[in-house]
Coordinates of C-alpha atoms and ligand atoms in Angstrom, one line a residue:
X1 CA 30.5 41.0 44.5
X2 CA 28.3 39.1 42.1
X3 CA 26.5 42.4 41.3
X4 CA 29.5 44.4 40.8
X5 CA 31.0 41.7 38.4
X6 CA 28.0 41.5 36.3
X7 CA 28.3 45.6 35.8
X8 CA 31.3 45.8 35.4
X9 CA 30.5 42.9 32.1
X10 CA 27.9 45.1 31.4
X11 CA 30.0 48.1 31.2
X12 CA 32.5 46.4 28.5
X13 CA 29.7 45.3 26.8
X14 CA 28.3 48.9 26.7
X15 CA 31.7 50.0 25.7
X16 CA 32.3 47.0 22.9
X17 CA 29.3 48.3 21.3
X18 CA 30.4 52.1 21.7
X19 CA 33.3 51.0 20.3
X20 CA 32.0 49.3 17.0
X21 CA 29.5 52.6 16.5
X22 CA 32.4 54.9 16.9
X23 CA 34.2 53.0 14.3
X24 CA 31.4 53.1 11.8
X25 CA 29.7 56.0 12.5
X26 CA 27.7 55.4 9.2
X27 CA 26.4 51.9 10.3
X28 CA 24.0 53.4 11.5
X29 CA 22.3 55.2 8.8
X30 CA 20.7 52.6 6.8
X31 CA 18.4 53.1 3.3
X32 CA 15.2 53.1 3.5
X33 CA 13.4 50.3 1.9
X34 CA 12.8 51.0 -1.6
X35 CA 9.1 49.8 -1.2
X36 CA 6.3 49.4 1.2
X37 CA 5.8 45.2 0.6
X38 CA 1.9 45.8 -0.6
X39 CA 0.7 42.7 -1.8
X40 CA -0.5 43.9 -5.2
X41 CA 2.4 46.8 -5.9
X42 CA 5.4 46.1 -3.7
X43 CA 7.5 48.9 -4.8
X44 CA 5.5 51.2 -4.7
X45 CA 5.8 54.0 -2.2
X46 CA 9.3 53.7 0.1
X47 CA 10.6 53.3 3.4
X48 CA 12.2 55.2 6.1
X49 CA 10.1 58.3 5.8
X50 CA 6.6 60.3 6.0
X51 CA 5.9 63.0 3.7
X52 CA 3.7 66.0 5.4
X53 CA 3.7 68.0 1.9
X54 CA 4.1 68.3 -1.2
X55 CA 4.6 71.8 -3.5
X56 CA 4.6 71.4 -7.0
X57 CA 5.4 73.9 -9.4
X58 CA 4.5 72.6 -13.1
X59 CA 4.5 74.1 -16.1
X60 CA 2.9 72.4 -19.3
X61 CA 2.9 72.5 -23.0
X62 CA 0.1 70.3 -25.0
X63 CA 1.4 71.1 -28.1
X64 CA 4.5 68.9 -27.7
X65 CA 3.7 66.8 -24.5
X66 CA 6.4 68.6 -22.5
X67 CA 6.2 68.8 -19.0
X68 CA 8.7 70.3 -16.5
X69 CA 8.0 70.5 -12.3
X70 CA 9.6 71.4 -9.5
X71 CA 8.9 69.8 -6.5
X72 CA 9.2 70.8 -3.0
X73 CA 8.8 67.6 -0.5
X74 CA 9.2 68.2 3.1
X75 CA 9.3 64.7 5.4
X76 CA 10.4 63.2 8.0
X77 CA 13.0 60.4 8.5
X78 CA 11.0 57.5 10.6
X79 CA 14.8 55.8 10.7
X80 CA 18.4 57.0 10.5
X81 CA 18.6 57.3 6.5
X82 CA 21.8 56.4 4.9
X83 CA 19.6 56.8 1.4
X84 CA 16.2 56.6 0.8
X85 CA 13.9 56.5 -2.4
X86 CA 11.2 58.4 -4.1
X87 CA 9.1 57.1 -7.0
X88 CA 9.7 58.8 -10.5
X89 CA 8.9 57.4 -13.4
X90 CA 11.2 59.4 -16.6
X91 CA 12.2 62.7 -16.7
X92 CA 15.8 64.9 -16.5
X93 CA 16.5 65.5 -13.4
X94 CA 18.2 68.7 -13.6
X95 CA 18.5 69.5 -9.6
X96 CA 18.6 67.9 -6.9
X97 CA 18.8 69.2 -3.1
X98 CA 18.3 68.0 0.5
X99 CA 18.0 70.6 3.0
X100 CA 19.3 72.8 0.1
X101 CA 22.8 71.3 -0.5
X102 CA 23.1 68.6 -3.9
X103 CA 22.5 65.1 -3.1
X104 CA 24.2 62.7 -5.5
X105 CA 21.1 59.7 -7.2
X106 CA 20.3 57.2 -9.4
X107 CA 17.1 55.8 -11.3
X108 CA 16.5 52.5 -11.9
X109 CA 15.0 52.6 -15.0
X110 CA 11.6 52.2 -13.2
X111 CA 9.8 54.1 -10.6
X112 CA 12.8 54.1 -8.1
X113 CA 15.0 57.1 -7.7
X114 CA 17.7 56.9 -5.1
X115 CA 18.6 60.1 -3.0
X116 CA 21.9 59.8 -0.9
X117 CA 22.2 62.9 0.8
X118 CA 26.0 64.5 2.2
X119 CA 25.0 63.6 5.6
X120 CA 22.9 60.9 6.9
X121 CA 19.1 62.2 8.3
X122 CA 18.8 61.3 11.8
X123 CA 15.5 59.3 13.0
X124 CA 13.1 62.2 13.6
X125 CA 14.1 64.9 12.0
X126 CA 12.3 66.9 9.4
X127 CA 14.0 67.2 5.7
X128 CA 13.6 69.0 2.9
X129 CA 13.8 67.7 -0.6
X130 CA 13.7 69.6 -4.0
X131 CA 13.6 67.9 -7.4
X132 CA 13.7 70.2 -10.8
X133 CA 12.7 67.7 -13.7
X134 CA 11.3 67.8 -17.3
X135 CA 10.7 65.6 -20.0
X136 CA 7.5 63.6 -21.7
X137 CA 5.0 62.6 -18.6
X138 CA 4.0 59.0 -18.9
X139 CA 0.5 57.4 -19.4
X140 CA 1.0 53.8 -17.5
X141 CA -0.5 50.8 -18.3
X142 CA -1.8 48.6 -15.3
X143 CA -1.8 45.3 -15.1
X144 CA -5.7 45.3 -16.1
X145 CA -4.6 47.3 -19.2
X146 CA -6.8 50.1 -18.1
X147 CA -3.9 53.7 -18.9
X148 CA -3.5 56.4 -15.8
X149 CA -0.8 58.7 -15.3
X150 CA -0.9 61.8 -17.5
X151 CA -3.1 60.8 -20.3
X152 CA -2.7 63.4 -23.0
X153 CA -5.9 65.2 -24.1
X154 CA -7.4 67.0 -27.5
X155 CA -7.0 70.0 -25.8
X156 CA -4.8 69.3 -22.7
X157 CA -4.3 66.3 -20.5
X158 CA -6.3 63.6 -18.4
X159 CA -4.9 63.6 -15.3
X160 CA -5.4 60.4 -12.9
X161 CA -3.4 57.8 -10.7
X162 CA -5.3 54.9 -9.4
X163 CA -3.2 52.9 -8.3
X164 CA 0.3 53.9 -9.6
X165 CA 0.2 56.7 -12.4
X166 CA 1.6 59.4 -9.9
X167 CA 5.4 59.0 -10.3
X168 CA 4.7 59.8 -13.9
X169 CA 4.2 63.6 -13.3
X170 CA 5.8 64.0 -10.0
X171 CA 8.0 62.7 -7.3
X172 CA 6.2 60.9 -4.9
X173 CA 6.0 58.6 -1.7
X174 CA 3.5 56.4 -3.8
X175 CA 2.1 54.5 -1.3
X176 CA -1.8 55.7 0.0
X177 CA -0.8 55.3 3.4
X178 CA 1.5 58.3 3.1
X179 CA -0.9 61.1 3.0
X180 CA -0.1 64.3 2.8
X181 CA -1.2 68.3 1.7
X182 CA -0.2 69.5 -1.7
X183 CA 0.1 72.9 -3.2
X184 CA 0.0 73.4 -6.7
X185 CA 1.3 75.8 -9.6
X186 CA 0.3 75.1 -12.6
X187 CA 1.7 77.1 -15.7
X188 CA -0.7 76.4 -18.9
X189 CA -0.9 78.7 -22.8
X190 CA -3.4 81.6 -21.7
X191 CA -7.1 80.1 -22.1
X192 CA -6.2 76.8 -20.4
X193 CA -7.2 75.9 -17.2
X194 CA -5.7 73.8 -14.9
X195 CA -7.7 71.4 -12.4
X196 CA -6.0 70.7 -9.0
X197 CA -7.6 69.0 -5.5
X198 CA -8.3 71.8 -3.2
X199 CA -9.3 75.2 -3.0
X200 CA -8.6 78.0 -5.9
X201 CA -5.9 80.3 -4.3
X202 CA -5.4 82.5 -7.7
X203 CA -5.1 82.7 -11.4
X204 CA -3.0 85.0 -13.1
X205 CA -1.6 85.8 -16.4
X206 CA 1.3 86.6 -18.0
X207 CA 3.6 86.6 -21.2
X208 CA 0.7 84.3 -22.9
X209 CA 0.7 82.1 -20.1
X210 CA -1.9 81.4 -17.1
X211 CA -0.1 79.8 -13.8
X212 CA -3.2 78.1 -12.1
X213 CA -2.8 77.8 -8.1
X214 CA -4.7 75.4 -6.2
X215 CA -4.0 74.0 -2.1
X216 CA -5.8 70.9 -0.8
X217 CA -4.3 71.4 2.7
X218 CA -6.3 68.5 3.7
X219 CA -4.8 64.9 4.1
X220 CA -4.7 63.3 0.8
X221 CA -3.5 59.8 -0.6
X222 CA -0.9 60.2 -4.0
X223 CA -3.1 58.8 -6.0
X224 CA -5.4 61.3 -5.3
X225 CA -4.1 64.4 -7.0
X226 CA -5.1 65.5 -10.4
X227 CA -3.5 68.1 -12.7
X228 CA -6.4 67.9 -15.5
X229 CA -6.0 70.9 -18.0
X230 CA -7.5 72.2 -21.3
X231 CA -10.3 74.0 -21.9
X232 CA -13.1 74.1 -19.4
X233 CA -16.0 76.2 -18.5
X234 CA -15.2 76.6 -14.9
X235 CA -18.1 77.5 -12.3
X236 CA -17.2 78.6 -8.8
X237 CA -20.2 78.2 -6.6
X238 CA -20.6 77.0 -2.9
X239 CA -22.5 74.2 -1.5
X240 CA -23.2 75.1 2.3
X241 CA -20.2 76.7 3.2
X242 CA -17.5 75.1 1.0
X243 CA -16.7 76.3 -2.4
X244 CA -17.7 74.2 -5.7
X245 CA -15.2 74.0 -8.7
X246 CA -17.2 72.5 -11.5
X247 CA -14.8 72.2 -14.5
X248 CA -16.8 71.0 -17.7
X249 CA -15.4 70.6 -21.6
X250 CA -16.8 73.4 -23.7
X251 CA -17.2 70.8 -26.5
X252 CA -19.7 68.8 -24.0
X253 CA -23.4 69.4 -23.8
X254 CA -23.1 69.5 -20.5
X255 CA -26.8 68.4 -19.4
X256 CA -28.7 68.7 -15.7
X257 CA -27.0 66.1 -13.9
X258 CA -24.5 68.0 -12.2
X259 CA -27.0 70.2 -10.6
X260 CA -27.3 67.1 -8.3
X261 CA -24.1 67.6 -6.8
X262 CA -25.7 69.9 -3.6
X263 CA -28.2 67.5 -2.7
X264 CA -25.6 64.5 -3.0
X265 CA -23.0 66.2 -1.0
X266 CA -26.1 67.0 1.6
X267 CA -27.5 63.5 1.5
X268 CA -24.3 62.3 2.1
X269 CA -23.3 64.1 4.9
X270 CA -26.5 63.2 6.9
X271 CA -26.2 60.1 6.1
X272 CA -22.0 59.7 6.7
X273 CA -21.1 62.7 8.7
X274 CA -20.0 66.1 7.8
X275 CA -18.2 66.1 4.3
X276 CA -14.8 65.5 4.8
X277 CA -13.0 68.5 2.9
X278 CA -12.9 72.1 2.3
X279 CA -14.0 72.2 -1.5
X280 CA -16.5 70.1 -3.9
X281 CA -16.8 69.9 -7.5
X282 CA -15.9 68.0 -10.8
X283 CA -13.9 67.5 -13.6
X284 CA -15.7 66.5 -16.8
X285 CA -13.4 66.1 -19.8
X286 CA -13.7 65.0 -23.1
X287 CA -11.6 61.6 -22.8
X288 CA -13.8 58.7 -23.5
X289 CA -11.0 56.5 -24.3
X290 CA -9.9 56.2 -20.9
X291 CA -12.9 54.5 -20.2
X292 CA -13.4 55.3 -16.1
X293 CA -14.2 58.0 -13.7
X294 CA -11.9 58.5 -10.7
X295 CA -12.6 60.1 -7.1
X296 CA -10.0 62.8 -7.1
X297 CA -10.1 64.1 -3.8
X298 CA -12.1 67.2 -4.1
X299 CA -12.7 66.9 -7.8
X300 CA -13.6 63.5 -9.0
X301 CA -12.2 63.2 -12.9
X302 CA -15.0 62.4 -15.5
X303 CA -13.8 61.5 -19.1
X304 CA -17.5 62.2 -20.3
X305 CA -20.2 63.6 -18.7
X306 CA -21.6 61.4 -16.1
X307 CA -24.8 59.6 -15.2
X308 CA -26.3 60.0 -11.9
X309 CA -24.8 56.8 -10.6
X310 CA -21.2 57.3 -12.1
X311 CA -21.5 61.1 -10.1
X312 CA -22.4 60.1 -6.7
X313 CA -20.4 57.0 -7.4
X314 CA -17.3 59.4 -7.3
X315 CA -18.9 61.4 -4.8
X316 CA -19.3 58.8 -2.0
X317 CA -15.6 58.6 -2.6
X318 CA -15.4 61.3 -0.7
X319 CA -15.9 59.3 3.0
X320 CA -15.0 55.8 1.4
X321 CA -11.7 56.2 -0.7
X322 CA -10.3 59.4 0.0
X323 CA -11.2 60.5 3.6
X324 CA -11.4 56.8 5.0
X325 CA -8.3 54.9 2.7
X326 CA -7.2 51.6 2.3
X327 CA -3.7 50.5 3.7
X328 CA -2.9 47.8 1.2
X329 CA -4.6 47.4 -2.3
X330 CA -6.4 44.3 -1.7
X331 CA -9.0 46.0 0.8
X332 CA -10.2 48.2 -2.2
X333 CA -13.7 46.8 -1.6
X334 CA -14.0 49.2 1.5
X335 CA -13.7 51.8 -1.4
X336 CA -15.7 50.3 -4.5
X337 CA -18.5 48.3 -2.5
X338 CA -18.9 51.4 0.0
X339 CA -19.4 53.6 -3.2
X340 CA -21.8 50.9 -5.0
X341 CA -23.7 50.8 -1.8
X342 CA -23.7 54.8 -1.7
X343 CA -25.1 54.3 -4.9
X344 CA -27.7 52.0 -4.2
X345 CA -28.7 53.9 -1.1
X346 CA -29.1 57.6 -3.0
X347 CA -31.2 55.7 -5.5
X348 CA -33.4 54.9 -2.7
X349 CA -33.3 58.0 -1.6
X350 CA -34.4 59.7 -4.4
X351 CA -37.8 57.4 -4.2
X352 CA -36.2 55.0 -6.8
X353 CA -35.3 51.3 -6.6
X354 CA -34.1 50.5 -3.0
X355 CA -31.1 49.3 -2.1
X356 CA -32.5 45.4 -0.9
X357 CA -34.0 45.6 -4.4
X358 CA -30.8 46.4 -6.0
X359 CA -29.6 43.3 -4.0
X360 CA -32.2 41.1 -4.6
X361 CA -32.3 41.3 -8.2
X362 CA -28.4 40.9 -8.4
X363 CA -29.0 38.0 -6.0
X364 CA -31.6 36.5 -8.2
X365 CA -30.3 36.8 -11.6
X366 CA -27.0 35.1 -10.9
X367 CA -27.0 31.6 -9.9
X368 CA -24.4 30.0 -8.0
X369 CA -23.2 28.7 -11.7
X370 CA -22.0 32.1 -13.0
X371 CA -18.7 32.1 -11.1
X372 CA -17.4 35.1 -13.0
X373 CA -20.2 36.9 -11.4
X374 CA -19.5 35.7 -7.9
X375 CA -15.3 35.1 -8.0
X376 CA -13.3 35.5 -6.2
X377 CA -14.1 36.9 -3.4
X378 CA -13.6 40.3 -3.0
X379 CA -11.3 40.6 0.2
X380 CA -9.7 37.3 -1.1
X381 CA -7.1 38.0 -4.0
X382 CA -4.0 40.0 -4.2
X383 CA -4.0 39.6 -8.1
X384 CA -3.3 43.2 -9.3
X385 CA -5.0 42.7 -12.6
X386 CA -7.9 41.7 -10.7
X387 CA -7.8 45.1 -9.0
X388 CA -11.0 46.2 -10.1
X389 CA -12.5 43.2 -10.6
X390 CA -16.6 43.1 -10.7
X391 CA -17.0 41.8 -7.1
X392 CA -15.1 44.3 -5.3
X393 CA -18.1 46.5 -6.7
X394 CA -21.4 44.6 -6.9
X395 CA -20.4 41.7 -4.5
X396 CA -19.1 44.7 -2.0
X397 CA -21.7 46.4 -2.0
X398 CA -24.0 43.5 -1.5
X399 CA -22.1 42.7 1.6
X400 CA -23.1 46.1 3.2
X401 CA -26.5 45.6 2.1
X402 CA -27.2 42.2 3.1
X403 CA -25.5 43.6 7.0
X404 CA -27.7 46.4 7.1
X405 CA -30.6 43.5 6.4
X406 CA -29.3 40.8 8.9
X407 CA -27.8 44.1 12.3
X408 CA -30.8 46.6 11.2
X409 CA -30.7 50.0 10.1
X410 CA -30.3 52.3 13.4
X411 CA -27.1 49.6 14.2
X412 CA -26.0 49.7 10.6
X413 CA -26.2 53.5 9.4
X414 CA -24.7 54.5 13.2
X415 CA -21.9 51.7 12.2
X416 CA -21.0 53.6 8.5
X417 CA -21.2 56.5 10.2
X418 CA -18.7 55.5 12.7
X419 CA -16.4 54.3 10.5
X420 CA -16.7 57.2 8.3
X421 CA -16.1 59.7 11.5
X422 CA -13.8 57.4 13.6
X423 CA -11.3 57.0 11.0
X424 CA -11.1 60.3 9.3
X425 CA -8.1 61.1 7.0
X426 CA -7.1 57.7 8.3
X427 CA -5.7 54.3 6.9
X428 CA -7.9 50.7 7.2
X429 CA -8.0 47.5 6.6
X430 CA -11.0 44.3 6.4
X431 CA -10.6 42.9 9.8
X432 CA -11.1 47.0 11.4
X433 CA -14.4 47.2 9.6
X434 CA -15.4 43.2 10.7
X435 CA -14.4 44.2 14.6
X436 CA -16.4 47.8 14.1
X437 CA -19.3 46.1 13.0
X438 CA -19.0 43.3 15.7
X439 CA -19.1 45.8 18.4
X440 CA -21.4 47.6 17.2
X441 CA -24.0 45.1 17.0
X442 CA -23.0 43.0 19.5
X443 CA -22.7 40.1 17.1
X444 CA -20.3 37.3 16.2
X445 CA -20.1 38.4 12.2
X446 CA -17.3 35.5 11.2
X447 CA -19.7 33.6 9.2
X448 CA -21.2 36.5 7.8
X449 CA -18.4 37.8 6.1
X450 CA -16.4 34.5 5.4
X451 CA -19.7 34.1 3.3
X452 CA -19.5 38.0 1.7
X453 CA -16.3 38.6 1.8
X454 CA -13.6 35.6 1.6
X455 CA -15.2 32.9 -0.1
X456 CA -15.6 32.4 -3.6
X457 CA -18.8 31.1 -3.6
X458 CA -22.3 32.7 -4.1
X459 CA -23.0 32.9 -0.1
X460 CA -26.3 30.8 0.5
X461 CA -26.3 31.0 4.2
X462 CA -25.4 34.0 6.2
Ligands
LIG1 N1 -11.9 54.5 -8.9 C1 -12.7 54.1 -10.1 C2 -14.1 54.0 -9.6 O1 -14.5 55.0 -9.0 C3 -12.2 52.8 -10.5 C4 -11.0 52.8 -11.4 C5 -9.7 53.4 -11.3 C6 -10.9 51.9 -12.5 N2 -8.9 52.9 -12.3 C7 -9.6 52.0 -13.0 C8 -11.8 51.0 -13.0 C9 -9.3 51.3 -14.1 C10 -11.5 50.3 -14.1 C11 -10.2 50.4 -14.7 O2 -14.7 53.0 -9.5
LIG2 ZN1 -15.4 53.7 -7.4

């Protein structure tokens, strides 16, 4: 009796709630969240969704900044989508489709483009969007006034995103936890060329102008793509059994220290694992003004020709950065003291200063007094102007150093390695590395990295 009361509730329950979704069918297709909630960019990428690819079709003119794209994003709803967002920054739209009908939008005047399709998109399923736009690309300024987006060029255009130029050449998910493979067509004036991540697919001419393809079919983070065109003297080589795309600036004297590329890419890989991609090379541009390098996936960006340290700086990148990727922007030590370490480590390597010299003289030549030196922290701020703030780099890759000094080298070059093969094409954060490295050498490391990585002091004790 009991039991058959307490269904039969159940069952007008069940039916109350029938009843309200019956009424509003639409309740329960909600928007996706018009950002991710990082702690330095909170807008940036967008809810509801997971991009597997992106196919942009661009076509460029450097003689009066004009850009237009099509862009082919195929995703999937991770929630019954009412609406959901992509990040855009300017441009016409001209067309918009999902799953080839018109879908009605807005723009915010910022990054934040609205797409409400006809229908809602169930949880689950894949969808199709396609975007024509043109107009003038952007060059953003970040909140350390360093400029990325599409930086505009003598001869062409600069082409780099860390951590939020994307949306100002194409449509994006702009979040690096949203990886995905890209396809590029790049249209340029005949004797251009046009840079992409990923393999060369073709190059072909026609009616005065070249279309550049490229595919990185490999996992890659927004912020990773590159577009870089003008003139270049491109060599296609191999290292092993990958291909090597190194694009250089006629109007550089391009010097000998590319021809360290194969042995990098080889000490890396021994060291590391197996290089994480299907192509190599770089980008080397005539663009001093922009002041940094960037890892590109595949094809780091140099706005000069680099030293040996800025080129397996970028390199390193490779496993730290673009293979093995932050979640959230504050972590970005795991990228830039990974890659100071890298460098410290190929330096010893190449029979030069080691890596606990590199250390100790740091260590030495700033006392506890130079706080600029040793603040804050590096896994301790969530300032975005701070983003690439000197400790993330020499205090990061001091950490690394001073835990390969206190676990030992088999324990600590088998834990990088790990990390590096265990999260392949993956997203991380701080406290993954800490509980890697505490299993790995059967340790308690909390006061180790409070010391390195959390407090703001010059660690004395560790
Ligand atoms: N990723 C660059 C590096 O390899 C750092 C970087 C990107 C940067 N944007 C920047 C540094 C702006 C200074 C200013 O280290
Ligand atoms: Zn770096």
């Amino acid at each position: 009796m009991r039991s058959r009361l307490a269904r039969a509730t159940l069952c007008i329950a069940a039916l109350a709630v029938a009843v309200c979704v019956g009424t509003a069918a639409a309740a329960t297709f909600t928007p996706g969240s018009p950002g991710l909630g990082d702690p330095m960019f909170p807008n940036a990428g967008n809810g509801g969704y997971d991009v597997q690819s992106y196919n942009l079709t661009l076509d460029y003119t450097p003689s009066t900044n004009q850009l237009s794209g099509k862009s082919v994003i195929t995703a999937t709803a991770t929630q019954a989508l009412s609406s959901f967002d992509l990040d855009l920054r300017g441009f016409a739209i001209s067309r918009l489709l999902v799953n080839g009908r018109a879908a009605a939008f807005t723009r915010d005047g910022g990054q934040e483009l609205t797409v409400t399709p006809k229908s809602g998109l169930q949880s689950g399923t894949r969808f199709v969007v396609t975007i024509d736009y043109a107009g003038t690309p952007a060059v953003v300024t970040d909140p350390d006034e360093s400029i990325e987006g599409w930086i505009p060029t003598e001869d062409g255009a600069f082409v780099v995103n860390e951590p939020q130029g994307s949306p100002a050449w194409y449509p994006c998910n702009d979040n690096p936890r949203d990886k995905a493979t890209f396809d590029f067509a790049i249209t340029v004036p005949d004797g251009l060329t046009a840079l992409a991540n990923g393999v060369l697919v073709s190059n072909a001419s026609s009616a005065g102008k070249t279309t550049w393809v490229w595919k990185e079919s490999d996992p890659m983070a927004t912020y990773l793509a590159t577009a870089t065109l003008g003139r270049f003297d491109l060599t296609i080589s191999k290292v092993g059994n990958i291909p090597s795309y190194v694009a250089v600036d006629p109007q550089l004297a391009k010097g000998q220290v590319l021809d360290k590329l194969p042995e990098a890419v080889q000490f890396y890989s021994s060291i590391y694992g197996p290089y994480p991609f299907n192509a190599v090379g770089a980008i080397v541009d005539s663009a001093k003004f922009v002041g940094y390098s960037l890892e590109t996936q595949t094809k780091p960006n140099f706005p000069a020709v680099p030293d040996e340290a800025t080129l397996v700086h970028e390199l390193s990148h490779s496993w730290f950065g673009d293979s093995v990727t932050l979640t959230e922007w504050p972590d970005i030590w795991l990228h830039e003291g990974f890659a100071t370490w890298s460098e410290w480590i190929w330096s010893e390597h190449e029979g030069n200063k080691t890596a606990a010299q590199r250390f100790k003289q740091l260590y030495d030549s700033h006392p506890a007094s130079d706080t600029v030196f040793w603040g804050p922290a590096p896994a301790r701020f969530t300032d975005p102007a701070l983003l690439f703030n000197g400790t993330v780099y020499d205090r990061g890759g001091m950490t690394l150093e001073a835990l390969r000094e206190k676990i030992g080298d088999p324990t600590f070059f088998r834990l990088i390695r790990d990390w590096a093969t265990q999260n392949r094409y993956g997203n991380v954060a701080t406290q993954q590395f800490i509980a890697l490295a505490e299993r790995e050498s059967g340790r308690d490391l909390t006061a180790f990295f409070d010391a390195w990585l959390f407090e703001d002091a010059k660690p004395t004790t560790w």
